[in-house]
mmCIF file of C-alpha atoms and ligand atoms in Angstrom:
data_model
loop_
_atom_site.group_PDB
_atom_site.id
_atom_site.type_symbol
_atom_site.label_atom_id
_atom_site.label_comp_id
_atom_site.label_asym_id
_atom_site.label_seq_id
_atom_site.Cartn_x
_atom_site.Cartn_y
_atom_site.Cartn_z
ATOM 1 C CA MET A 1 91.462 75.203 81.288
ATOM 2 C CA THR A 2 92.961 76.335 77.942
ATOM 3 C CA ARG A 3 92.343 80.076 78.203
ATOM 4 C CA ILE A 4 92.636 82.496 81.047
ATOM 5 C CA THR A 5 91.972 86.228 81.365
ATOM 6 C CA ILE A 6 93.479 88.161 84.278
ATOM 7 C CA THR A 7 94.008 91.735 85.249
ATOM 8 C CA ARG A 8 97.275 93.161 83.582
ATOM 9 C CA PRO A 9 100.120 92.113 85.913
ATOM 10 C CA ASP A 10 103.043 94.132 87.302
ATOM 11 C CA ASP A 11 106.674 93.140 87.775
ATOM 12 C CA TRP A 12 107.665 94.106 91.274
ATOM 13 C CA HIS A 13 111.457 93.379 90.553
ATOM 14 C CA LEU A 14 113.159 94.093 87.263
ATOM 15 C CA HIS A 15 116.616 94.929 85.953
ATOM 16 C CA LEU A 16 116.524 97.041 82.762
ATOM 17 C CA ARG A 17 120.151 98.182 82.521
ATOM 18 C CA ASP A 18 120.732 101.427 80.592
ATOM 19 C CA GLY A 19 121.376 102.798 77.137
ATOM 20 C CA GLU A 20 121.305 100.408 74.191
ATOM 21 C CA GLN A 21 120.873 97.315 76.350
ATOM 22 C CA MET A 22 117.852 98.856 78.031
ATOM 23 C CA ARG A 23 116.412 99.748 74.591
ATOM 24 C CA ASP A 24 116.625 96.191 73.507
ATOM 25 C CA VAL A 25 115.089 94.521 76.628
ATOM 26 C CA LEU A 26 112.499 97.117 77.599
ATOM 27 C CA GLY A 27 109.867 96.126 75.126
ATOM 28 C CA HIS A 28 109.667 92.507 76.448
ATOM 29 C CA SER A 29 108.482 93.716 79.872
ATOM 30 C CA ALA A 30 106.319 96.558 78.594
ATOM 31 C CA ARG A 31 104.484 94.084 76.383
ATOM 32 C CA GLN A 32 103.125 92.134 79.343
ATOM 33 C CA PHE A 33 103.293 94.373 82.395
ATOM 34 C CA ALA A 34 101.624 97.605 83.300
ATOM 35 C CA ARG A 35 104.333 98.668 85.743
ATOM 36 C CA ALA A 36 107.701 97.463 87.126
ATOM 37 C CA ILE A 37 109.817 98.242 90.019
ATOM 38 C CA ILE A 38 113.185 99.158 88.349
ATOM 39 C CA MET A 39 116.339 97.994 90.205
ATOM 40 C CA PRO A 40 118.909 100.731 90.771
ATOM 41 C CA ASN A 41 122.173 98.577 90.347
ATOM 42 C CA LEU A 42 123.382 100.215 87.300
ATOM 43 C CA LYS A 43 127.273 100.384 86.726
ATOM 44 C CA SER A 44 126.946 103.794 88.334
ATOM 45 C CA PRO A 45 124.270 103.018 90.908
ATOM 46 C CA VAL A 46 121.109 105.264 91.264
ATOM 47 C CA ILE A 47 121.896 106.727 94.634
ATOM 48 C CA THR A 48 119.955 110.060 94.397
ATOM 49 C CA THR A 49 116.472 111.127 93.518
ATOM 50 C CA ASP A 50 117.803 113.185 90.662
ATOM 51 C CA MET A 51 119.587 110.079 89.224
ATOM 52 C CA ALA A 52 116.311 108.099 89.634
ATOM 53 C CA LEU A 53 114.249 110.750 87.881
ATOM 54 C CA ALA A 54 116.828 110.981 85.017
ATOM 55 C CA TYR A 55 116.885 107.191 84.637
ATOM 56 C CA ARG A 56 113.105 107.210 84.603
ATOM 57 C CA ALA A 57 113.095 109.774 81.797
ATOM 58 C CA ARG A 58 115.594 107.599 79.790
ATOM 59 C CA ILE A 59 113.338 104.602 80.249
ATOM 60 C CA ILE A 60 110.234 106.444 79.054
ATOM 61 C CA ALA A 61 112.090 107.880 76.149
ATOM 62 C CA ALA A 62 113.230 104.315 75.063
ATOM 63 C CA LEU A 63 109.770 102.854 75.190
ATOM 64 C CA PRO A 64 108.296 101.825 71.811
ATOM 65 C CA ALA A 65 105.819 104.568 70.701
ATOM 66 C CA THR A 66 102.801 102.219 71.204
ATOM 67 C CA MET A 67 103.733 101.589 74.786
ATOM 68 C CA GLN A 68 104.574 105.123 75.895
ATOM 69 C CA SER A 69 101.391 105.413 78.017
ATOM 70 C CA SER A 70 100.830 101.743 78.844
ATOM 71 C CA PHE A 71 103.931 101.067 80.852
ATOM 72 C CA ALA A 72 105.070 102.912 83.979
ATOM 73 C CA PRO A 73 108.597 102.456 85.510
ATOM 74 C CA LEU A 74 108.481 102.661 89.314
ATOM 75 C CA MET A 75 111.826 103.929 90.466
ATOM 76 C CA THR A 76 114.097 102.911 93.435
ATOM 77 C CA LEU A 77 117.129 104.346 95.205
ATOM 78 C CA TYR A 78 120.290 102.286 95.844
ATOM 79 C CA LEU A 79 121.087 102.387 99.625
ATOM 80 C CA THR A 80 124.655 103.013 100.680
ATOM 81 C CA ASP A 81 126.371 103.395 104.084
ATOM 82 C CA ASN A 82 125.961 107.179 103.588
ATOM 83 C CA THR A 83 122.533 107.740 102.155
ATOM 84 C CA PRO A 84 121.319 110.875 103.893
ATOM 85 C CA SER A 85 117.912 111.029 105.308
ATOM 86 C CA ASP A 86 117.046 114.218 103.341
ATOM 87 C CA GLU A 87 117.684 112.180 100.156
ATOM 88 C CA ILE A 88 115.025 109.794 101.389
ATOM 89 C CA ILE A 89 112.696 112.594 101.955
ATOM 90 C CA ARG A 90 113.309 113.953 98.425
ATOM 91 C CA ALA A 91 112.693 110.507 97.085
ATOM 92 C CA LYS A 92 109.407 110.131 98.755
ATOM 93 C CA GLU A 93 108.332 113.718 97.805
ATOM 94 C CA SER A 94 109.084 113.045 94.161
ATOM 95 C CA GLY A 95 106.194 110.591 94.028
ATOM 96 C CA MET A 96 108.246 108.524 91.593
ATOM 97 C CA VAL A 97 110.453 106.579 93.948
ATOM 98 C CA HIS A 98 108.731 103.534 95.471
ATOM 99 C CA GLY A 99 111.380 101.892 97.486
ATOM 100 C CA VAL A 100 115.036 101.884 98.559
ATOM 101 C CA LYS A 101 117.111 98.781 97.703
ATOM 102 C CA LEU A 102 119.555 97.228 100.193
ATOM 103 C CA TYR A 103 122.404 95.368 98.373
ATOM 104 C CA PRO A 104 124.868 94.014 100.988
ATOM 105 C CA SER A 105 128.171 95.085 99.525
ATOM 106 C CA GLY A 106 129.622 92.419 97.320
ATOM 107 C CA ALA A 107 126.363 90.269 97.306
ATOM 108 C CA THR A 108 125.717 90.430 93.584
ATOM 109 C CA THR A 109 126.009 92.378 90.234
ATOM 110 C CA ASN A 110 127.029 95.978 90.752
ATOM 111 C CA SER A 111 126.730 95.795 94.534
ATOM 112 C CA ALA A 112 130.181 97.169 95.427
ATOM 113 C CA ALA A 113 128.783 100.412 96.610
ATOM 114 C CA GLY A 114 126.134 98.737 98.685
ATOM 115 C CA VAL A 115 125.919 98.466 102.449
ATOM 116 C CA THR A 116 128.905 97.252 104.370
ATOM 117 C CA ASP A 117 127.209 97.321 107.776
ATOM 118 C CA ILE A 118 123.545 97.827 108.289
ATOM 119 C CA THR A 119 124.017 99.672 111.557
ATOM 120 C CA LYS A 120 125.445 102.547 109.541
ATOM 121 C CA CYS A 121 122.021 102.934 107.923
ATOM 122 C CA TYR A 122 119.910 103.119 111.074
ATOM 123 C CA ALA A 123 119.173 106.785 110.887
ATOM 124 C CA THR A 124 118.162 106.453 107.210
ATOM 125 C CA LEU A 125 115.943 103.470 107.926
ATOM 126 C CA GLU A 126 114.404 105.425 110.767
ATOM 127 C CA THR A 127 113.422 108.183 108.296
ATOM 128 C CA MET A 128 112.098 105.544 105.880
ATOM 129 C CA GLN A 129 109.937 104.085 108.654
ATOM 130 C CA GLN A 130 108.686 107.462 109.487
ATOM 131 C CA ILE A 131 107.691 108.575 106.042
ATOM 132 C CA ASP A 132 106.683 105.035 105.053
ATOM 133 C CA LEU A 133 108.991 104.320 102.086
ATOM 134 C CA PRO A 134 109.592 100.510 101.668
ATOM 135 C CA LEU A 135 112.963 98.831 101.990
ATOM 136 C CA LEU A 136 113.692 96.328 99.264
ATOM 137 C CA VAL A 137 116.166 93.723 100.431
ATOM 138 C CA HIS A 138 118.611 91.449 98.657
ATOM 139 C CA GLY A 139 118.698 88.945 101.496
ATOM 140 C CA GLU A 140 122.089 87.297 101.561
ATOM 141 C CA VAL A 141 125.153 87.622 103.801
ATOM 142 C CA THR A 142 128.436 88.046 102.120
ATOM 143 C CA ASP A 143 130.533 86.405 104.744
ATOM 144 C CA PRO A 144 132.892 84.125 102.754
ATOM 145 C CA ASP A 145 132.722 81.641 105.643
ATOM 146 C CA VAL A 146 129.045 81.038 105.024
ATOM 147 C CA ASP A 147 128.137 78.365 102.359
ATOM 148 C CA VAL A 148 126.627 80.033 99.405
ATOM 149 C CA PHE A 149 123.489 77.905 99.658
ATOM 150 C CA ASP A 150 122.970 79.071 103.233
ATOM 151 C CA ARG A 151 123.443 82.820 102.733
ATOM 152 C CA GLU A 152 119.796 83.595 102.673
ATOM 153 C CA LYS A 153 118.990 81.673 105.868
ATOM 154 C CA ILE A 154 121.910 83.250 107.714
ATOM 155 C CA PHE A 155 120.855 86.726 106.448
ATOM 156 C CA ILE A 156 117.392 86.198 108.184
ATOM 157 C CA ASP A 157 119.141 85.334 111.445
ATOM 158 C CA ARG A 158 121.800 88.016 111.406
ATOM 159 C CA VAL A 159 120.333 90.962 109.619
ATOM 160 C CA LEU A 160 116.579 90.830 108.701
ATOM 161 C CA SER A 161 115.119 89.559 111.896
ATOM 162 C CA PRO A 162 116.886 92.156 114.015
ATOM 163 C CA LEU A 163 115.938 94.761 111.473
ATOM 164 C CA THR A 164 112.230 93.992 111.788
ATOM 165 C CA GLN A 165 112.453 94.099 115.504
ATOM 166 C CA ARG A 166 114.235 97.524 115.563
ATOM 167 C CA PHE A 167 111.882 98.992 112.759
ATOM 168 C CA PRO A 168 108.523 97.315 113.376
ATOM 169 C CA ASN A 169 106.682 99.742 111.186
ATOM 170 C CA LEU A 170 109.165 99.715 108.204
ATOM 171 C CA ARG A 171 107.613 98.141 105.190
ATOM 172 C CA ILE A 172 110.084 95.505 103.774
ATOM 173 C CA VAL A 173 110.098 93.494 100.616
ATOM 174 C CA PHE A 174 112.238 90.369 101.074
ATOM 175 C CA GLU A 175 113.104 90.089 97.370
ATOM 176 C CA HIS A 176 113.334 86.900 95.209
ATOM 177 C CA VAL A 177 113.015 84.524 98.205
ATOM 178 C CA THR A 178 114.578 81.136 97.531
ATOM 179 C CA THR A 179 114.162 79.009 100.688
ATOM 180 C CA CYS A 180 111.541 77.505 102.876
ATOM 181 C CA ASP A 181 113.245 79.518 105.735
ATOM 182 C CA ALA A 182 112.432 82.737 104.006
ATOM 183 C CA VAL A 183 108.920 81.659 103.291
ATOM 184 C CA THR A 184 108.338 80.826 107.013
ATOM 185 C CA PHE A 185 109.900 84.045 108.179
ATOM 186 C CA VAL A 186 107.644 86.152 105.891
ATOM 187 C CA GLN A 187 104.594 84.148 106.830
ATOM 188 C CA GLU A 188 105.281 84.607 110.556
ATOM 189 C CA SER A 189 106.209 88.262 110.388
ATOM 190 C CA SER A 190 103.891 91.293 110.705
ATOM 191 C CA ARG A 191 101.922 92.470 107.701
ATOM 192 C CA ASN A 192 104.659 94.978 106.951
ATOM 193 C CA ILE A 193 106.852 92.157 105.550
ATOM 194 C CA ALA A 194 106.154 90.724 102.137
ATOM 195 C CA ALA A 195 108.249 88.838 99.509
ATOM 196 C CA SER A 196 108.650 88.631 95.773
ATOM 197 C CA ILE A 197 109.117 85.375 93.985
ATOM 198 C CA THR A 198 110.698 84.754 90.520
ATOM 199 C CA ALA A 199 109.516 82.412 87.884
ATOM 200 C CA HIS A 200 112.834 80.630 87.621
ATOM 201 C CA HIS A 201 112.948 79.913 91.358
ATOM 202 C CA LEU A 202 109.475 78.360 91.082
ATOM 203 C CA LEU A 203 110.525 76.267 87.993
ATOM 204 C CA LEU A 204 114.043 75.009 88.893
ATOM 205 C CA ASN A 205 115.843 73.363 91.613
ATOM 206 C CA ARG A 206 119.584 73.265 91.925
ATOM 207 C CA ASN A 207 119.989 70.122 89.784
ATOM 208 C CA ALA A 208 119.303 72.501 86.825
ATOM 209 C CA LEU A 209 122.650 74.079 87.384
ATOM 210 C CA PHE A 210 124.454 70.862 86.479
ATOM 211 C CA GLU A 211 122.145 69.148 84.011
ATOM 212 C CA GLY A 212 124.617 67.146 81.802
ATOM 213 C CA GLY A 213 127.310 69.871 82.298
ATOM 214 C CA ILE A 214 127.511 73.323 83.902
ATOM 215 C CA ARG A 215 124.555 75.519 82.940
ATOM 216 C CA PRO A 216 125.588 79.240 83.202
ATOM 217 C CA HIS A 217 122.091 80.428 82.021
ATOM 218 C CA HIS A 218 120.535 78.859 85.154
ATOM 219 C CA PHE A 219 122.976 80.819 87.437
ATOM 220 C CA CYS A 220 121.539 83.675 89.403
ATOM 221 C CA LEU A 221 121.659 85.126 92.843
ATOM 222 C CA PRO A 222 120.419 84.008 95.257
ATOM 223 C CA VAL A 223 121.367 80.688 93.613
ATOM 224 C CA ILE A 224 118.540 78.272 93.102
ATOM 225 C CA LYS A 225 118.171 75.708 95.922
ATOM 226 C CA ARG A 226 117.020 72.204 96.651
ATOM 227 C CA GLU A 227 113.657 70.783 95.612
ATOM 228 C CA LYS A 228 112.088 71.168 99.129
ATOM 229 C CA HIS A 229 112.727 74.847 98.880
ATOM 230 C CA ARG A 230 111.231 75.150 95.475
ATOM 231 C CA LEU A 231 108.149 73.408 96.677
ATOM 232 C CA ALA A 232 107.809 75.806 99.544
ATOM 233 C CA LEU A 233 108.103 78.793 97.180
ATOM 234 C CA LEU A 234 105.333 77.139 94.898
ATOM 235 C CA GLU A 235 103.128 76.566 97.953
ATOM 236 C CA ALA A 236 103.577 80.287 99.009
ATOM 237 C CA ALA A 237 102.932 81.617 95.560
ATOM 238 C CA THR A 238 99.824 79.680 95.056
ATOM 239 C CA SER A 239 98.404 80.149 98.640
ATOM 240 C CA ASN A 240 96.602 83.364 98.035
ATOM 241 C CA ASN A 241 98.548 84.941 100.935
ATOM 242 C CA PRO A 242 98.838 88.673 100.034
ATOM 243 C CA LYS A 243 102.457 88.736 101.451
ATOM 244 C CA PHE A 244 103.684 86.985 98.219
ATOM 245 C CA PHE A 245 103.734 88.542 94.757
ATOM 246 C CA LEU A 246 105.371 88.410 91.410
ATOM 247 C CA GLY A 247 108.784 89.755 90.876
ATOM 248 C CA THR A 248 110.733 88.331 87.827
ATOM 249 C CA ASP A 249 114.276 89.479 88.724
ATOM 250 C CA SER A 250 114.836 89.293 85.002
ATOM 251 C CA ALA A 251 118.455 90.309 84.706
ATOM 252 C CA PRO A 252 120.038 90.400 81.188
ATOM 253 C CA HIS A 253 123.759 89.736 80.721
ATOM 254 C CA SER A 254 125.379 89.229 77.391
ATOM 255 C CA GLN A 255 126.140 85.735 76.170
ATOM 256 C CA PRO A 256 129.918 86.154 76.569
ATOM 257 C CA ASN A 257 129.366 87.429 80.081
ATOM 258 C CA LYS A 258 127.347 84.397 80.986
ATOM 259 C CA GLU A 259 129.298 81.762 79.095
ATOM 260 C CA ASN A 260 132.581 82.601 80.812
ATOM 261 C CA ALA A 261 135.136 81.063 83.224
ATOM 262 C CA CYS A 262 133.576 83.483 85.731
ATOM 263 C CA GLY A 263 130.009 83.950 84.494
ATOM 264 C CA CYS A 264 127.686 86.782 85.638
ATOM 265 C CA ALA A 265 124.635 86.002 87.879
ATOM 266 C CA GLY A 266 121.254 86.718 86.297
ATOM 267 C CA ILE A 267 118.529 84.912 84.289
ATOM 268 C CA PHE A 268 116.587 86.770 81.581
ATOM 269 C CA THR A 269 112.942 85.891 81.787
ATOM 270 C CA ALA A 270 111.214 89.047 80.617
ATOM 271 C CA HIS A 271 110.528 87.642 77.134
ATOM 272 C CA ALA A 272 108.041 85.162 78.543
ATOM 273 C CA ALA A 273 107.553 86.165 82.152
ATOM 274 C CA ILE A 274 103.800 85.879 82.601
ATOM 275 C CA GLU A 275 103.782 82.786 80.371
ATOM 276 C CA LEU A 276 106.374 81.106 82.670
ATOM 277 C CA TYR A 277 104.367 81.939 85.748
ATOM 278 C CA THR A 278 101.222 80.753 84.137
ATOM 279 C CA GLU A 279 102.876 77.415 83.233
ATOM 280 C CA THR A 280 104.006 77.045 86.910
ATOM 281 C CA PHE A 281 100.533 77.720 88.263
ATOM 282 C CA ASP A 282 99.006 75.422 85.737
ATOM 283 C CA GLN A 283 101.368 72.579 86.723
ATOM 284 C CA ALA A 284 100.338 73.217 90.324
ATOM 285 C CA GLY A 285 96.678 73.129 89.500
ATOM 286 C CA ALA A 286 96.380 76.603 90.820
ATOM 287 C CA LEU A 287 95.531 78.828 87.799
ATOM 288 C CA ASP A 288 92.756 80.332 89.829
ATOM 289 C CA LYS A 289 95.380 81.886 92.213
ATOM 290 C CA LEU A 290 97.454 83.350 89.455
ATOM 291 C CA GLU A 291 95.691 86.782 89.140
ATOM 292 C CA ALA A 292 95.976 87.555 92.819
ATOM 293 C CA PHE A 293 99.682 86.769 92.863
ATOM 294 C CA ALA A 294 100.506 88.517 89.618
ATOM 295 C CA SER A 295 98.200 91.407 89.653
ATOM 296 C CA PHE A 296 96.784 92.248 93.107
ATOM 297 C CA HIS A 297 99.122 91.518 96.020
ATOM 298 C CA GLY A 298 102.107 93.571 94.855
ATOM 299 C CA ALA A 299 100.015 96.621 94.069
ATOM 300 C CA ASP A 300 98.257 96.362 97.440
ATOM 301 C CA PHE A 301 101.477 96.128 99.337
ATOM 302 C CA TYR A 302 102.958 99.153 97.538
ATOM 303 C CA GLN A 303 99.735 100.957 98.135
ATOM 304 C CA LEU A 304 99.152 101.635 94.415
ATOM 305 C CA PRO A 305 95.807 101.118 92.558
ATOM 306 C CA ARG A 306 95.321 97.716 90.930
ATOM 307 C CA ASN A 307 95.425 97.820 87.156
ATOM 308 C CA GLN A 308 92.076 97.938 85.291
ATOM 309 C CA GLU A 309 93.081 96.415 81.937
ATOM 310 C CA LYS A 310 92.975 92.691 81.281
ATOM 311 C CA ILE A 311 95.260 90.276 79.447
ATOM 312 C CA THR A 312 94.439 86.849 78.041
ATOM 313 C CA LEU A 313 96.680 83.794 77.817
ATOM 314 C CA THR A 314 95.987 80.618 75.797
ATOM 315 C CA LYS A 315 97.386 77.145 76.302
ATOM 316 C CA GLU A 316 99.249 76.926 73.085
ATOM 317 C CA SER A 317 102.797 75.668 72.530
ATOM 318 C CA TRP A 318 105.463 78.018 71.122
ATOM 319 C CA THR A 319 109.186 77.999 70.823
ATOM 320 C CA VAL A 320 111.392 80.515 72.605
ATOM 321 C CA PRO A 321 113.947 82.097 70.172
ATOM 322 C CA ASP A 322 117.595 80.873 70.536
ATOM 323 C CA GLN A 323 118.821 84.428 71.147
ATOM 324 C CA LEU A 324 117.733 87.942 71.362
ATOM 325 C CA ALA A 325 119.179 91.293 70.556
ATOM 326 C CA PHE A 326 121.316 92.968 73.254
ATOM 327 C CA SER A 327 123.156 96.059 72.150
ATOM 328 C CA GLY A 328 125.105 94.312 69.324
ATOM 329 C CA GLU A 329 125.720 91.244 71.498
ATOM 330 C CA LYS A 330 123.535 88.144 72.037
ATOM 331 C CA LEU A 331 121.245 87.599 74.983
ATOM 332 C CA ILE A 332 120.292 84.022 75.664
ATOM 333 C CA PRO A 333 116.707 84.033 77.088
ATOM 334 C CA PHE A 334 115.532 81.408 79.621
ATOM 335 C CA ARG A 335 114.280 78.240 77.913
ATOM 336 C CA ALA A 336 116.026 79.347 74.636
ATOM 337 C CA GLY A 337 114.964 76.942 71.833
ATOM 338 C CA GLU A 338 112.537 75.193 74.029
ATOM 339 C CA SER A 339 108.829 75.149 74.050
ATOM 340 C CA LEU A 340 106.516 76.912 76.446
ATOM 341 C CA SER A 341 102.878 75.832 76.992
ATOM 342 C CA TRP A 342 101.212 79.172 77.460
ATOM 343 C CA ARG A 343 101.129 82.247 75.248
ATOM 344 C CA MET A 344 99.829 85.798 75.914
ATOM 345 C CA VAL A 345 97.550 86.903 73.107
HETATM 346 O O1 DOR B 401 121.078 87.006 89.569
HETATM 347 C C1 DOR B 401 120.975 88.184 89.814
HETATM 348 N N1 DOR B 401 121.236 89.127 88.879
HETATM 349 N N2 DOR B 401 120.796 88.550 91.056
HETATM 350 C C2 DOR B 401 120.963 89.805 91.481
HETATM 351 O O2 DOR B 401 120.724 90.050 92.558
HETATM 352 C C3 DOR B 401 121.355 90.922 90.493
HETATM 353 C C4 DOR B 401 121.039 90.538 89.143
HETATM 354 C C5 DOR B 401 121.715 91.399 88.128
HETATM 355 O O3 DOR B 401 121.669 92.652 88.229
HETATM 356 O O4 DOR B 401 122.397 90.860 87.264
HETATM 357 ZN ZN1 ZN B 402 117.402 91.541 91.212
#
């Protein structure tokens, strides 16, 4: 196949940042996706509905004129130890907030204000279960005694599994799953538990971190894992199982913040997101499964209508730019200077 037309996809996990940085990255996502779940881990985290609505207004104002009505930001709240239940109710009633994000405190970028102990959130989670507002989970423990490659698996045992037992009706998205353990957990859980999968976790195994030297642009959290885990993700993504859907976790950081003695976690894929997923599905001989993964399963899980519009991709080689604009700094996109095999027309 050299040409494929699918329903316009959505990105169920996206970091847009704010201000000038957001202005520079937003168009990449809006060009491809109809909607995106916007992560709340700004420097000053989005902890209230008012903050989410103000952030949404800034995103819409920053959209290029031609995309004002074709891209919808779906907002989220950042869960803290002290998020009150009435804030959750306000969020749901706004109609604009579609999930509440759990960052274990210290797990990743701008997570310091995150949750230190999940039991402190039980009353809030009870409210979320009652009013049916999904919990979006960064699934890694932060215990320094746990090996960084095992943090997702241990999170399942220590936090997620008990959580699903205590709140059986809470809808949960296990975000950016990276291990066969996570895939199995989601497959074996109730229909309330789903997972997003990034393009970079489908394309890379952990050798990519050290290919001829240390590769900061392949560093993200959760960190990429062994080949057997990548294969499990690929199998899940191409299985037509409605529990698995597209979420890029595209996370821009400036070149100096990535190429640094202590480089930031995050891979920027928004410039070519659907093209990267298409390449992956093509390599797996599963192009016929792409549309459901990219355009149906996420919308169904979030109980939103599927998009009506279509997009077309052609099998045509093009070269990713070496760098992109990022508020006066440089942003190095995934596969910078390399060629991709599919292009959205
Ligand atoms: O690699 C990551 N980057 N993982 C995250 O969980 C956060 C993200 C970011 O915001 O930079
Ligand atoms: Zn993320």
